PDB file of C-alpha atoms in Angstrom:
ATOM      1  CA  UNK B   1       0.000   0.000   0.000  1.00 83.00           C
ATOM      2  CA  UNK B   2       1.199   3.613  -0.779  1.00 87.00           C
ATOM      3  CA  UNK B   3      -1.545   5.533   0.224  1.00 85.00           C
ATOM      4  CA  UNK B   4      -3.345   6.426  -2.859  1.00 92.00           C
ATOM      5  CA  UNK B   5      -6.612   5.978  -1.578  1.00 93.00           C
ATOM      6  CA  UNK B   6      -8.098   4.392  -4.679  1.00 95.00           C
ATOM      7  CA  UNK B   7      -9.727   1.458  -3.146  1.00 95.00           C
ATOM      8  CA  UNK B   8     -11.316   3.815  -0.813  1.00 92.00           C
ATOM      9  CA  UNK B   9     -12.700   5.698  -3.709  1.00 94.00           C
ATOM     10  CA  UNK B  10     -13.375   2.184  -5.599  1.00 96.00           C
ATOM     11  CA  UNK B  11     -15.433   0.898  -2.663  1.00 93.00           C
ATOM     12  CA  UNK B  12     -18.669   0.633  -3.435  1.00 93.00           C
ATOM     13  CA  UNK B  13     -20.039   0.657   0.319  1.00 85.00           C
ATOM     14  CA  UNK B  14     -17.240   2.612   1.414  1.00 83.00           C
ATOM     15  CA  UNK B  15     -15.770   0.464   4.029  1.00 84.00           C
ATOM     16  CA  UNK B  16     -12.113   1.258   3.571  1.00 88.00           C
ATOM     17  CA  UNK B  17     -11.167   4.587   5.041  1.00 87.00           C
ATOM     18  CA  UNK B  18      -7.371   5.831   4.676  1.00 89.00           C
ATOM     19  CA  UNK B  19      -5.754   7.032   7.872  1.00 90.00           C
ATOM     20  CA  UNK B  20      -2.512   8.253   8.791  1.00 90.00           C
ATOM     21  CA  UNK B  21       0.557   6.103   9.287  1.00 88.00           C
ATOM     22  CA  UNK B  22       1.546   8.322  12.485  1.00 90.00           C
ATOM     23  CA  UNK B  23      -2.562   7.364  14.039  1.00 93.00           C
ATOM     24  CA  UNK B  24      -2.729   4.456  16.436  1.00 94.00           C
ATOM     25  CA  UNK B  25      -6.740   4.532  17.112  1.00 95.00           C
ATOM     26  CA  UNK B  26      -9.431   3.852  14.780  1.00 94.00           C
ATOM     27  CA  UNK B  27     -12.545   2.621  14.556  1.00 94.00           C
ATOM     28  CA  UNK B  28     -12.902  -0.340  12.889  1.00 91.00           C
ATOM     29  CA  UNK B  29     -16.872  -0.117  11.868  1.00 90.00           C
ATOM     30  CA  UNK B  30     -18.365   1.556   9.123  1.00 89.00           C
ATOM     31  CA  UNK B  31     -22.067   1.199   9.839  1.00 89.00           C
ATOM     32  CA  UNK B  32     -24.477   3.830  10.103  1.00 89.00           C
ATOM     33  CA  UNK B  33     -27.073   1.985  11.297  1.00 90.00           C
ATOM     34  CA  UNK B  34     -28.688   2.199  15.224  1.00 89.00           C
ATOM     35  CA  UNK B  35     -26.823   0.237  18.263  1.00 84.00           C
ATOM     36  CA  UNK B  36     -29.705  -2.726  17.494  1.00 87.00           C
ATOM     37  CA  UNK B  37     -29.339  -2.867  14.077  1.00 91.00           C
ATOM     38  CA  UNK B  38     -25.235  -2.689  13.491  1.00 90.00           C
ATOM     39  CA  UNK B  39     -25.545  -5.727  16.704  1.00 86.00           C
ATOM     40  CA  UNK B  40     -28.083  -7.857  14.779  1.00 89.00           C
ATOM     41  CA  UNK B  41     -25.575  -7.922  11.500  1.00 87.00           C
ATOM     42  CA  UNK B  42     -22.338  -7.763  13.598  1.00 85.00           C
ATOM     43  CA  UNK B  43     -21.258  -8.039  16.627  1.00 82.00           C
ATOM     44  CA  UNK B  44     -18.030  -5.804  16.356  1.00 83.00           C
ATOM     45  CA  UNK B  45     -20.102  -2.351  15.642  1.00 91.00           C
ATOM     46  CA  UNK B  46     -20.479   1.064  16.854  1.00 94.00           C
ATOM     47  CA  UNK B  47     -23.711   1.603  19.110  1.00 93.00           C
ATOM     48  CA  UNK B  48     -23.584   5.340  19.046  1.00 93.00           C
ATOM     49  CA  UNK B  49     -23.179   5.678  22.731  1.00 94.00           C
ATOM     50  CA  UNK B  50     -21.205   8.667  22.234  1.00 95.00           C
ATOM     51  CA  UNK B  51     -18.754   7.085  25.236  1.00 96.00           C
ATOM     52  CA  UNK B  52     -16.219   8.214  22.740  1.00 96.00           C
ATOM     53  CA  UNK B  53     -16.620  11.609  22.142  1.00 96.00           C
ATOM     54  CA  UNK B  54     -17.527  12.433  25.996  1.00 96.00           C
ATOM     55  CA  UNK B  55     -13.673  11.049  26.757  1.00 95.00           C
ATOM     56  CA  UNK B  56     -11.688  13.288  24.430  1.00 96.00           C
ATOM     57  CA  UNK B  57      -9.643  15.548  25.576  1.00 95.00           C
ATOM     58  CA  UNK B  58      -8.466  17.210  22.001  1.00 96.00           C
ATOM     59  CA  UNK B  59     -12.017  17.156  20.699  1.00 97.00           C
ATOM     60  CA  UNK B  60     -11.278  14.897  17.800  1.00 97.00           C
ATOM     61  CA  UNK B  61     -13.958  12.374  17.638  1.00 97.00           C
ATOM     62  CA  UNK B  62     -17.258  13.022  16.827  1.00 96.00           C
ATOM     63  CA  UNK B  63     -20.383  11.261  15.952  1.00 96.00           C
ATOM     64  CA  UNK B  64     -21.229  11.000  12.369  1.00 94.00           C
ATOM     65  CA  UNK B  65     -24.866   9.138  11.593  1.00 93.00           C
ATOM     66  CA  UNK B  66     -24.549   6.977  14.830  1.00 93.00           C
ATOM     67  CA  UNK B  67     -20.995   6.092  14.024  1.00 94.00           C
ATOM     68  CA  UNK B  68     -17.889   7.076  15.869  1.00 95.00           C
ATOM     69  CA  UNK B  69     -15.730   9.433  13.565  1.00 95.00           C
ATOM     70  CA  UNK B  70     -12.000  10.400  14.186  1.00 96.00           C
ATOM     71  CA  UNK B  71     -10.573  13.714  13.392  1.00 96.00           C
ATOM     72  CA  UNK B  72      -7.109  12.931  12.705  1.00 95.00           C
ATOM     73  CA  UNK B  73      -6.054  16.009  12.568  1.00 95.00           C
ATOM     74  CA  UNK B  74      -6.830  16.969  16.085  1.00 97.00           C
ATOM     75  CA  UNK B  75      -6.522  13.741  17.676  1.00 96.00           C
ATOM     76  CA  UNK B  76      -3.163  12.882  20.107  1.00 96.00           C
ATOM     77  CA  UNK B  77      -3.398   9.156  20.042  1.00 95.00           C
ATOM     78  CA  UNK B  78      -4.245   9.057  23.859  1.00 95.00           C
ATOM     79  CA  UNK B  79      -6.382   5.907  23.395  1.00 95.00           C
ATOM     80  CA  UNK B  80      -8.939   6.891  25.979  1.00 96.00           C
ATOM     81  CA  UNK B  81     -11.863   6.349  23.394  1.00 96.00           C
ATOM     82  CA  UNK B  82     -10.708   2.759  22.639  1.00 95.00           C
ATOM     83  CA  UNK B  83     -10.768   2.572  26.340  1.00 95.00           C
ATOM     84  CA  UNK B  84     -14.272   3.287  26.653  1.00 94.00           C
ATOM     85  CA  UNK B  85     -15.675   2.392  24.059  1.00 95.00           C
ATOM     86  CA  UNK B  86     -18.024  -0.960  25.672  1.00 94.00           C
ATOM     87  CA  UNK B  87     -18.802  -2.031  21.810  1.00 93.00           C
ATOM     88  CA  UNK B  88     -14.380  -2.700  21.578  1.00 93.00           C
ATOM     89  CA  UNK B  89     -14.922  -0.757  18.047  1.00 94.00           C
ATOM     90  CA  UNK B  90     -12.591   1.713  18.542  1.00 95.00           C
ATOM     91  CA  UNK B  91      -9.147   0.031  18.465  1.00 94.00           C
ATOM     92  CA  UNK B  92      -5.657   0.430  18.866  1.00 92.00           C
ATOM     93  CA  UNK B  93      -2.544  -0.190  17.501  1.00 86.00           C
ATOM     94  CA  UNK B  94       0.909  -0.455  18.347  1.00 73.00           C
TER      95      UNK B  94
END
């Protein structure tokens, strides 16, 4: 991968989103459904709590259409999202 983003912009349902290299949190859902129906079709989706957004510190995530949404631009990679989020849909890496 080099970071064209042309499968993003291929993707039909637009599942793959391009972050930055330097980001170690994402979410790893796509859905915009409610919490019932992203849980009936998956079990790894965002509710819409808003857990997320409440535990940012850099206001950088934000909901979107019931779906978590990171602002990479503002965000510090402080991982406290990922720690609160109950669904486990906002993830980190090392």
């Amino acid at each position: 991968c080099v970071g064209c983003g042309m499968c993003a912009k291929a993707c039909p349902n637009h599942l793959i989103a391009i972050i930055p290299k330097s980001s170690t949190v994402f979410v790893g859902c796509s859905s915009h459904d409610k919490g019932k129906d992203v849980k009936a079709a998956c079990q790894a989706g965002c509710i819409g709590c808003t857990l997320c957004t409440r535990q940012c510190e850099s206001d950088a995530i934000h909901m979107d259409n019931n779906l978590a949404v990171i602002d990479y631009d503002k965000c510090t990679n402080c991982g406290k999202c990922a720690e609160k989020c109950p669904a486990k849909v906002i993830l980190e890496q090392e």
